[in-house]
XYZ file of C-alpha atoms in Angstrom:
675
model
C 32.782 -19.350 -2.775
C 29.038 -18.719 -2.689
C 28.062 -15.556 -0.814
C 25.688 -16.080 2.094
C 22.937 -13.441 2.385
C 20.558 -13.041 5.312
C 17.339 -11.239 4.350
C 15.075 -9.998 7.152
C 11.548 -8.675 6.573
C 9.391 -6.735 9.022
C 6.559 -9.271 9.042
C 6.287 -13.040 8.394
C 3.825 -12.498 5.520
C 6.249 -10.201 3.694
C 9.088 -12.690 4.197
C 6.994 -15.448 2.649
C 5.952 -13.308 -0.337
C 9.453 -12.006 -1.050
C 10.983 -15.470 -0.690
C 8.479 -16.872 -3.174
C 9.307 -14.204 -5.750
C 13.081 -14.498 -5.363
C 13.096 -18.306 -5.311
C 10.838 -18.435 -8.342
C 8.695 -21.089 -6.740
C 6.586 -21.807 -3.685
C 9.528 -22.250 -1.329
C 8.804 -24.056 1.934
C 9.773 -22.439 5.225
C 11.040 -24.011 8.443
C 9.719 -22.911 11.819
C 12.307 -21.283 14.037
C 12.925 -22.560 17.533
C 10.494 -21.106 20.059
C 8.204 -19.269 17.604
C 5.650 -20.934 15.325
C 4.881 -17.823 13.276
C 8.365 -16.905 12.098
C 9.939 -19.104 9.435
C 13.258 -19.371 7.618
C 13.112 -19.734 3.830
C 16.266 -21.040 2.126
C 16.946 -20.690 -1.620
C 19.517 -19.476 -4.155
C 19.372 -16.136 -5.957
C 21.709 -14.297 -8.309
C 22.140 -10.741 -7.031
C 23.880 -8.486 -9.604
C 26.013 -6.957 -6.826
C 27.264 -10.226 -5.276
C 26.609 -12.894 -7.913
C 25.167 -16.326 -7.075
C 24.141 -16.345 -3.399
C 22.795 -18.740 -0.813
C 19.900 -16.897 0.818
C 18.029 -17.260 4.094
C 14.890 -15.117 4.263
C 13.336 -14.622 7.701
C 11.488 -11.888 9.564
C 10.915 -10.048 12.790
C 7.440 -9.067 14.013
C 7.654 -5.300 14.163
C 10.144 -3.760 16.581
C 12.734 -6.252 17.770
C 13.761 -4.305 20.866
C 11.955 -2.248 23.500
C 13.130 0.412 25.898
C 12.251 1.314 29.450
C 13.787 2.966 32.476
C 16.461 1.272 34.534
C 14.996 -1.063 37.212
C 15.495 1.419 40.053
C 13.117 3.869 38.321
C 10.385 1.474 37.205
C 8.305 1.446 40.394
C 5.872 4.342 40.532
C 6.888 5.435 44.021
C 10.612 4.976 43.359
C 11.250 8.621 42.403
C 9.720 11.990 41.707
C 8.106 11.750 38.243
C 10.254 14.720 37.179
C 13.327 12.505 37.526
C 12.182 10.530 34.488
C 13.208 13.408 32.233
C 16.825 12.376 32.905
C 16.641 8.781 34.195
C 18.790 6.204 32.378
C 17.022 4.160 29.690
C 17.854 0.560 28.836
C 17.160 -1.296 25.577
C 16.130 -4.935 25.788
C 14.422 -7.729 23.902
C 11.011 -8.736 25.258
C 10.544 -12.376 26.193
C 8.252 -13.079 23.236
C 10.834 -11.585 20.851
C 13.849 -13.520 22.183
C 13.365 -16.529 19.859
C 13.264 -14.114 16.896
C 16.423 -12.323 18.037
C 18.166 -15.676 18.652
C 17.245 -16.809 15.135
C 18.783 -13.664 13.619
C 21.947 -14.210 15.661
C 22.252 -17.823 14.465
C 21.674 -16.949 10.824
C 23.923 -13.876 10.926
C 26.937 -15.662 12.386
C 28.263 -16.896 9.034
C 26.586 -14.549 6.515
C 28.496 -11.996 4.435
C 25.556 -9.694 3.651
C 22.609 -8.534 5.769
C 19.720 -7.470 3.499
C 16.940 -5.548 5.288
C 13.380 -5.861 3.894
C 11.462 -3.727 6.404
C 8.781 -1.232 5.339
C 10.197 1.836 3.636
C 9.183 4.440 6.181
C 10.733 5.963 9.301
C 9.621 3.118 11.528
C 10.953 0.568 9.068
C 14.351 2.269 8.978
C 14.579 2.102 12.768
C 13.554 -1.562 12.845
C 16.282 -2.113 10.269
C 18.871 -0.634 12.633
C 17.588 -2.884 15.442
C 18.078 -5.928 13.199
C 21.538 -4.711 12.194
C 22.618 -4.300 15.812
C 21.416 -7.767 16.770
C 23.175 -9.329 13.781
C 26.389 -7.293 14.003
C 26.824 -8.012 17.722
C 27.390 -11.614 16.629
C 29.044 -10.815 13.288
C 30.933 -7.472 13.501
C 31.783 -7.634 9.789
C 28.206 -6.571 9.068
C 29.066 -3.113 10.415
C 31.441 -2.550 7.481
C 30.256 -0.281 4.624
C 28.150 -2.129 2.087
C 27.681 -5.215 4.271
C 24.245 -4.160 5.520
C 21.822 -2.870 2.885
C 18.076 -2.500 2.510
C 15.491 -3.028 -0.238
C 13.367 -0.137 -1.421
C 9.861 -1.360 -2.273
C 6.272 -0.180 -1.966
C 4.318 -3.327 -2.848
C 4.954 -7.056 -3.092
C 4.101 -7.556 -6.757
C 6.694 -9.917 -8.304
C 8.360 -7.610 -10.842
C 8.579 -4.835 -8.254
C 10.231 -7.145 -5.677
C 12.739 -8.508 -8.203
C 13.702 -4.972 -9.194
C 14.121 -3.986 -5.515
C 16.289 -7.052 -4.837
C 18.652 -6.097 -7.656
C 19.071 -2.495 -6.487
C 19.963 -2.416 -2.761
C 20.430 0.904 -0.986
C 21.860 1.908 2.430
C 19.699 2.245 5.522
C 18.576 5.829 6.098
C 20.315 6.606 9.382
C 18.666 10.026 9.692
C 15.146 8.593 9.571
C 16.137 5.939 12.096
C 17.505 8.673 14.365
C 14.212 10.567 14.108
C 12.295 7.506 15.304
C 14.816 6.926 18.086
C 14.381 10.527 19.250
C 10.598 10.275 19.148
C 10.615 7.008 21.108
C 12.812 8.448 23.854
C 10.766 11.633 24.077
C 7.461 9.771 24.186
C 8.778 7.483 26.906
C 10.185 10.267 29.096
C 7.377 12.785 28.592
C 4.546 10.257 28.683
C 5.856 8.482 31.769
C 6.575 11.608 33.815
C 3.219 13.230 33.090
C 1.291 9.952 33.423
C 2.779 9.208 36.841
C 2.112 12.741 37.995
C -1.496 12.669 36.774
C -2.156 9.272 38.301
C -0.559 10.031 41.662
C -2.119 13.483 42.004
C -5.514 13.041 40.331
C -6.118 9.316 39.860
C -5.697 8.632 43.553
C -8.228 11.353 44.395
C -10.781 9.682 42.126
C -9.942 6.297 43.618
C -10.494 7.563 47.161
C -13.702 9.409 46.362
C -15.131 6.405 44.526
C -13.996 4.034 47.314
C -12.382 1.851 44.688
C -9.443 -0.527 45.104
C -8.739 -0.518 41.355
C -5.639 1.302 40.278
C -6.777 4.445 38.470
C -4.178 5.227 35.780
C -4.576 8.504 33.926
C -2.278 8.432 30.941
C -0.756 11.380 29.128
C 0.689 11.464 25.627
C 1.979 14.465 23.721
C -0.283 13.474 20.796
C -3.049 12.004 22.923
C -3.847 15.197 24.855
C -4.041 17.623 21.902
C -6.326 15.088 20.186
C -8.545 15.124 23.279
C -8.283 18.924 23.269
C -9.861 19.135 19.801
C -12.829 17.047 20.967
C -13.354 19.097 24.134
C -13.033 22.406 22.301
C -15.802 21.426 19.859
C -17.909 20.113 22.733
C -17.855 23.510 24.411
C -18.631 25.273 21.139
C -21.754 23.131 20.873
C -22.705 23.468 24.532
C -22.184 27.227 24.674
C -23.839 27.951 21.346
C -26.546 30.631 21.463
C -28.795 30.727 18.381
C -29.432 34.054 16.705
C -32.461 34.982 14.614
C -31.817 36.310 11.121
C -34.030 37.598 8.314
C -33.778 37.491 4.570
C -35.773 38.189 1.420
C -36.944 35.452 -0.918
C -38.159 36.145 -4.461
C -40.041 33.677 -6.680
C -40.901 33.911 -10.370
C -42.910 31.491 -12.471
C -42.034 31.393 -16.151
C -42.786 28.739 -18.752
C -44.441 26.692 -15.964
C -41.146 26.626 -14.048
C -40.937 28.044 -10.515
C -37.620 29.842 -10.087
C -36.302 30.719 -6.618
C -33.904 33.684 -6.380
C -31.451 34.032 -3.457
C -30.790 37.417 -1.909
C -27.216 38.497 -2.639
C -26.847 39.686 0.978
C -27.769 36.217 2.227
C -29.341 37.318 5.491
C -29.102 40.094 8.081
C -29.536 40.058 11.838
C -31.400 43.412 11.935
C -35.072 42.903 11.131
C -35.845 46.598 10.674
C -33.154 46.983 8.012
C -34.522 43.948 6.175
C -38.073 45.361 6.330
C -36.910 48.703 4.885
C -35.034 47.020 2.023
C -37.996 44.715 1.370
C -40.384 47.672 1.121
C -38.068 49.296 -1.411
C -38.234 46.126 -3.492
C -42.035 46.105 -3.368
C -42.132 49.769 -4.346
C -40.168 48.991 -7.511
C -42.834 46.375 -8.487
C -40.711 44.920 -11.309
C -37.359 43.190 -11.515
C -34.825 43.419 -14.352
C -32.466 40.683 -15.522
C -28.945 42.078 -15.241
C -27.018 38.904 -16.053
C -27.738 35.736 -17.982
C -24.708 33.545 -18.471
C -24.283 29.917 -19.440
C -20.787 28.472 -19.275
C -19.150 25.048 -19.081
C -18.167 23.818 -15.646
C -16.347 20.804 -14.251
C -16.224 18.700 -11.133
C -12.642 17.648 -10.636
C -11.818 14.017 -10.108
C -10.190 13.171 -6.752
C -6.481 13.365 -6.064
C -4.477 10.127 -5.730
C -5.036 8.462 -2.377
C -2.918 9.199 0.714
C -3.083 7.517 4.125
C -4.822 10.460 5.781
C -7.406 10.622 2.995
C -7.987 6.851 3.215
C -8.707 7.139 6.934
C -11.049 10.103 6.475
C -12.924 8.497 3.580
C -13.105 5.166 5.382
C -14.881 6.846 8.269
C -17.081 9.036 6.072
C -18.098 6.570 3.344
C -17.448 3.083 4.740
C -18.511 3.862 8.320
C -15.362 2.249 9.738
C -13.122 3.806 12.339
C -9.698 4.851 11.103
C -7.837 2.183 13.048
C -9.893 -0.603 11.481
C -9.448 0.879 7.994
C -5.667 0.841 8.436
C -5.706 -2.739 9.744
C -7.627 -3.886 6.671
C -5.395 -1.893 4.311
C -2.343 -3.505 5.915
C -3.871 -6.951 5.342
C -4.534 -6.146 1.678
C -0.944 -4.944 1.305
C 0.537 -8.033 2.927
C -1.539 -10.249 0.620
C -0.171 -8.400 -2.403
C -3.356 -6.667 -3.587
C -2.504 -2.994 -2.940
C 0.572 -0.810 -2.569
C 2.035 0.234 0.783
C -0.834 1.919 2.683
C 1.239 4.477 4.617
C 2.129 7.354 2.329
C 1.838 11.118 2.177
C 2.216 11.190 -1.622
C -0.722 12.409 -3.709
C 0.967 12.383 -7.126
C 1.914 9.472 -9.365
C 5.444 9.332 -10.689
C 5.432 9.555 -14.478
C 7.457 6.340 -14.637
C 4.567 4.275 -13.220
C 2.722 2.359 -15.941
C -0.814 3.303 -15.002
C -2.355 1.584 -18.034
C -0.809 -1.722 -16.978
C -2.375 -1.316 -13.528
C -5.743 -0.501 -15.107
C -5.472 -3.578 -17.352
C -5.299 -5.803 -14.278
C -8.699 -4.466 -13.181
C -10.372 -5.549 -16.454
C -10.370 -9.174 -15.306
C -13.379 -10.926 -13.873
C -16.889 -9.537 -13.596
C -16.547 -6.802 -10.990
C -18.725 -3.667 -10.849
C -15.793 -1.666 -12.256
C -14.647 -4.043 -15.047
C -16.497 -2.201 -17.822
C -15.237 1.176 -16.605
C -11.624 -0.068 -16.570
C -12.054 -1.313 -20.156
C -13.415 2.095 -21.104
C -10.304 3.797 -19.739
C -8.137 1.614 -21.991
C -10.344 2.424 -24.988
C -9.841 6.171 -25.055
C -11.281 7.472 -21.800
C -7.955 7.565 -19.901
C -6.777 10.906 -18.508
C -3.597 11.502 -16.507
C -4.238 11.786 -12.736
C -4.124 15.165 -11.054
C -0.862 16.084 -9.394
C -1.172 16.930 -5.708
C 1.343 18.954 -3.715
C 2.759 16.199 -1.514
C 5.493 13.679 -2.250
C 7.230 11.826 0.580
C 9.807 10.450 -1.903
C 9.286 6.991 -0.408
C 5.989 5.552 -1.639
C 3.468 6.238 -4.413
C -0.195 6.946 -3.641
C -2.224 3.954 -2.451
C -3.410 1.949 -5.455
C -4.232 -1.636 -6.492
C -1.255 -3.600 -7.806
C -2.979 -6.898 -8.665
C -6.450 -8.163 -9.434
C -8.309 -10.114 -6.778
C -11.822 -11.474 -7.084
C -14.030 -10.026 -4.315
C -15.101 -13.476 -3.135
C -11.500 -14.144 -2.099
C -11.660 -11.314 0.446
C -13.537 -10.930 3.709
C -16.563 -8.630 3.681
C -14.630 -5.806 5.352
C -11.621 -6.303 3.101
C -13.934 -6.130 0.088
C -15.239 -2.724 1.126
C -11.800 -1.179 1.650
C -10.393 -2.818 -1.488
C -13.333 -1.652 -3.594
C -12.873 1.919 -2.384
C -9.138 1.865 -3.229
C -9.763 0.415 -6.705
C -12.578 2.832 -7.484
C -10.474 5.772 -6.245
C -7.575 4.722 -8.485
C -9.771 4.289 -11.560
C -11.447 7.649 -10.858
C -8.006 9.289 -10.750
C -7.311 7.926 -14.234
C -10.642 9.094 -15.689
C -11.761 12.455 -17.016
C -13.319 15.204 -14.896
C -17.114 15.356 -14.898
C -18.433 17.987 -17.309
C -21.510 20.143 -17.046
C -23.169 23.365 -18.057
C -23.947 26.021 -15.468
C -26.419 28.844 -16.001
C -26.346 31.903 -13.727
C -29.074 34.541 -13.636
C -28.989 37.808 -11.674
C -31.843 40.252 -11.264
C -32.158 43.742 -9.815
C -35.343 44.104 -7.787
C -35.494 47.653 -6.515
C -32.043 48.351 -5.024
C -31.340 44.692 -4.222
C -29.667 41.964 -6.261
C -30.918 38.383 -6.323
C -29.290 35.358 -7.949
C -30.168 31.866 -9.084
C -28.326 29.137 -10.925
C -28.928 25.827 -12.615
C -26.638 22.919 -13.417
C -26.927 20.315 -16.140
C -24.498 17.390 -15.901
C -23.444 16.533 -19.452
C -20.714 13.903 -18.941
C -20.412 11.987 -15.681
C -17.021 10.449 -16.546
C -15.218 9.603 -13.262
C -18.518 9.778 -11.335
C -19.598 6.533 -13.009
C -16.994 4.597 -11.029
C -16.750 6.806 -7.927
C -20.187 6.951 -6.253
C -18.718 8.636 -3.162
C -18.856 12.027 -4.937
C -22.249 13.549 -5.696
C -22.882 15.963 -8.582
C -26.377 16.083 -10.037
C -28.379 18.368 -12.249
C -30.322 21.012 -10.327
C -33.371 23.122 -11.119
C -34.245 23.652 -14.758
C -34.186 27.366 -15.632
C -36.434 29.042 -18.205
C -34.925 31.161 -20.948
C -34.088 34.590 -19.515
C -32.325 37.327 -21.468
C -30.438 40.328 -20.142
C -32.765 43.340 -19.947
C -35.905 41.274 -19.469
C -38.347 42.916 -17.027
C -40.879 40.929 -15.058
C -43.039 41.188 -11.979
C -42.076 38.586 -9.359
C -44.729 35.996 -8.618
C -43.966 36.193 -4.916
C -41.673 38.130 -2.584
C -41.552 37.694 1.156
C -39.439 38.083 4.270
C -38.306 34.823 5.858
C -36.668 34.289 9.174
C -34.488 31.560 10.582
C -32.031 30.790 13.340
C -28.355 29.990 13.218
C -27.590 26.357 13.942
C -24.931 25.019 16.281
C -21.900 23.166 15.020
C -22.025 19.400 15.348
C -19.750 17.346 17.533
C -16.499 16.297 15.893
C -16.640 13.363 13.511
C -13.606 11.202 12.884
C -12.866 12.696 9.426
C -12.932 16.168 10.985
C -10.729 15.059 13.886
C -8.188 13.495 11.520
C -8.229 16.686 9.457
C -7.462 18.787 12.533
C -4.675 16.436 13.587
C -3.171 16.514 10.106
C -3.312 20.304 9.861
C -1.742 20.739 13.293
C 1.003 18.148 12.982
C -0.382 15.789 15.643
C 1.052 12.370 14.901
C 1.918 11.012 11.487
C -0.317 9.555 8.809
C 0.531 6.130 10.251
C -0.152 6.947 13.937
C -3.227 9.213 13.916
C -5.577 6.257 14.176
C -3.614 4.985 17.191
C -3.967 8.275 19.040
C -7.719 8.388 18.406
C -8.053 4.790 19.575
C -6.049 5.626 22.696
C -8.331 8.422 23.922
C -11.282 6.069 23.423
C -9.501 3.255 25.235
C -8.666 5.578 28.144
C -12.344 6.594 28.220
C -11.494 10.260 27.831
C -14.054 10.306 24.984
C -16.929 8.172 23.819
C -18.473 7.827 20.374
C -22.042 7.707 19.235
C -23.846 7.645 15.929
C -24.765 11.155 14.878
C -28.269 11.925 16.047
C -28.356 8.910 18.362
C -28.686 10.963 21.544
C -30.397 14.233 22.447
C -28.227 17.288 22.038
C -27.765 19.917 24.723
C -28.548 22.622 22.258
C -31.223 22.983 19.627
C -29.970 21.415 16.442
C -33.306 21.352 14.680
C -33.524 25.033 13.786
C -33.865 25.084 10.024
C -34.009 27.719 7.340
C -35.566 27.652 3.918
C -32.474 29.398 2.632
C -30.040 27.054 0.901
C -26.869 28.656 2.178
C -27.834 30.447 5.387
C -27.111 28.098 8.267
C -23.818 26.242 8.267
C -24.346 23.146 10.381
C -20.701 22.200 10.596
C -17.660 24.190 11.561
C -15.078 24.643 8.792
C -12.802 21.645 8.374
C -9.084 22.154 8.771
C -7.359 20.169 6.810
C 3.872 10.380 18.743
C 2.849 8.182 21.546
C 2.577 8.667 25.318
C 3.274 5.921 27.812
C 1.103 4.529 30.568
C -0.614 1.205 30.963
C -3.508 -0.054 33.014
C -7.185 0.599 33.353
C -8.795 3.386 31.434
C -9.683 6.658 33.067
C -13.093 7.093 34.630
C -15.780 9.155 33.022
C -18.242 7.006 31.158
C -18.040 3.744 29.280
C -17.431 3.858 25.564
C -20.351 2.393 23.726
C -19.776 -0.039 20.914
C -21.876 1.205 18.014
C -22.477 -0.967 14.947
C -20.702 0.587 12.016
C -23.795 0.831 9.845
C -25.559 3.259 12.163
C -24.115 6.349 10.552
C -21.294 8.784 11.045
C -19.672 8.517 14.463
C -19.128 11.655 16.513
C -16.926 12.174 19.548
C -18.236 13.312 22.933
C -15.766 13.908 25.787
C -16.439 12.154 29.085
C -16.534 14.145 32.311
C -12.968 13.069 32.994
C -11.831 14.135 29.538
C -13.382 17.568 30.026
C -11.888 17.897 33.506
C -8.337 17.167 32.331
C -8.449 19.614 29.431
C -10.182 22.356 31.410
C -7.848 21.831 34.351
C -4.715 22.361 32.293
C -6.250 25.212 30.271
C -7.283 27.037 33.461
C -3.713 26.972 34.734
C -2.947 29.826 32.364
C 0.238 28.216 31.082
C 1.849 29.970 28.154
C 1.670 26.688 26.236
C -1.310 24.552 27.226
C -0.841 20.797 27.143
C -4.209 20.356 25.420
C -3.145 22.527 22.482
C -1.159 21.174 19.529
C 1.716 23.666 19.529
C 4.334 21.728 21.515
C 3.785 18.483 19.621
C 3.666 20.234 16.250
C 7.030 21.819 16.997
C 8.403 18.408 17.972
C 7.201 16.853 14.700
C 8.912 19.638 12.746
C 12.127 18.829 14.590
C 11.791 15.166 13.611
C 11.590 16.297 10.008
C 14.698 18.414 10.585
C 16.564 15.277 11.724
C 15.498 13.462 8.549
C 16.734 16.351 6.427
C 20.041 16.604 8.290
C 19.357 20.069 9.748
C 19.365 18.897 13.377
C 20.882 16.000 15.263
C 19.050 13.490 17.407
C 20.731 14.812 20.554
C 19.752 18.423 19.800
C 16.101 17.538 19.246
C 15.821 15.383 22.362
C 17.436 18.004 24.592
C 15.413 20.954 23.250
C 12.103 19.101 23.449
C 12.783 17.773 26.951
C 13.656 21.279 28.141
C 10.327 22.586 26.810
C 8.195 19.834 28.338
C 10.116 19.919 31.628
C 9.458 23.642 31.964
C 5.719 23.140 31.383
C 5.734 20.211 33.828
C 7.295 22.296 36.616
C 4.811 25.128 36.062
C 1.878 22.711 36.013
C 2.995 21.090 39.281
C 2.744 24.459 41.005
C -0.899 24.750 39.952
C -2.203 21.279 40.697
C -5.072 22.717 42.824
C -6.518 24.134 39.590
C -6.577 20.646 38.072
C -8.106 19.219 41.267
C -10.849 21.857 41.117
C -11.705 20.883 37.527
C -11.956 17.217 38.523
C -14.250 18.052 41.435
C -16.414 20.199 39.180
C -16.827 17.860 36.217
C -16.239 14.363 37.595
C -17.927 14.774 40.996
C -20.332 17.597 40.121
C -19.213 19.856 42.947
C -19.829 23.587 42.617
C -17.115 26.162 43.204
């Protein structure tokens, strides 16, 4: 008897692609009852494990089920928000998902094998368990060992899909449990805090503004720390006080070349000390070369591409917000042009045939065709190995060739970046020659350097990195003595940090464990949607502090602060505090400015003096570590949920006792009241 296999993908586009590869032809799909986007594809396939099989390939559309509180707790005035930490939760299928669930039930009734084809990440594992429950409720045999399996794949290239189909693996129950725990925690924590905020603060704003609109102030355990980063930088900018500094600059003209020497001390904030040291230099009259060294140097090629890096680079180089970059990357993946775009891995497995992938990029007449051919003709170099490997997906890379004219303009830009990044990873480091000269002028040391780029290598295909030859240096020798052409004291002022840009914000979130590589863009979009922050092109509006103070010194004033390297619940209108402006993406780097409401919420909670502030990342970071512990089998779902709820409940109770502090912050920042 022929074995009947039901295959279920996470998205209709993946179902179509996989069905085409397994059927070996352009198989036609039939619309399911009640949903025009989901189709059933029927064909035969010979699975090594089960032999010749009759296959139905269909799909869901993301999560099949949702969860919410029992009906008696759903109305906002039905209970104290604190009760939501323990209120019963029910799972259900939304109305628009019922035709999809009914289709799975019909197809599962007589199948012997359920084959899950969801994305190979935590979320995909949980969606797989949702599909299994729906199918096994109708066909209990699918609960037996080996009757429900999943495919492990990271792109939809034909050979890769065929290999995945022939090597099924079990669902990862631990990863599914981690998602289940996170969903319950986000629902309970987000709902309790959101209701409390709205009832205690939103209603005050509504009354003061004489508005009939429902003012919902949402809270999320990732959303608020993300807002906290923006507000913290805002206050650093606003409270910045510039300081005057002084330094010594020495010039020497030799062989018709003007050479500028930097003071080894950089600069000092005591003018009298600088004057004394400067006079000692003048007294010496001559300077002596103490070091003359020329040595080879390199600029390393980039690491293989991760999701976080794609989002940061998309914002920095393509001038797209991170959410849009991920949407476009997902489209490219579903069309079969790139690998799975959600990965933490920055190292290629040695089993991957990189040369075969490069060969695909030699087709057509693209700007990188010649470079790809060069890699195959002797210029190839193994990619650098990063430190991260999620054991699920390789770094983001192109898996097939596509002519740019077959993509939308935005897709072209993201695709081009991914291809160029991949080719750069497979090229050689850029090579140069660096000359360093040090002189002793009186008691003080001064330095200069020059760079000559000898071989651009990866830079030829990766224009996002800059490395150019600098000043040409004359021929100095150790022991040479000369009289400087010019020496003078220069002054300058320290410059304020800039407001946070999206790459910086993503870096802070990544370093502090706020969200995952797949959800960071969602959290940033959420605080914009709630109007807790607004964005503007850098330099588009006057700053509150002087940002024009400049110095002639190359390395004196650091204009940016050092870079560091979940979901809440609540629907409705965004919070008050200033409309977010839509800025065309070609106007430059976007920076985040908190609205008055955003500042009020963060300051209000910070001023409560809680041991763990809700605007800081510590609670959420600890929760994310516990999710990882579930995946690794070190904690159970129940343990993580209970511990995390206890922590957030304790903070909630303490915050409720100090609501007047939050009200005072709202009056101060939103309504401009003193005191």
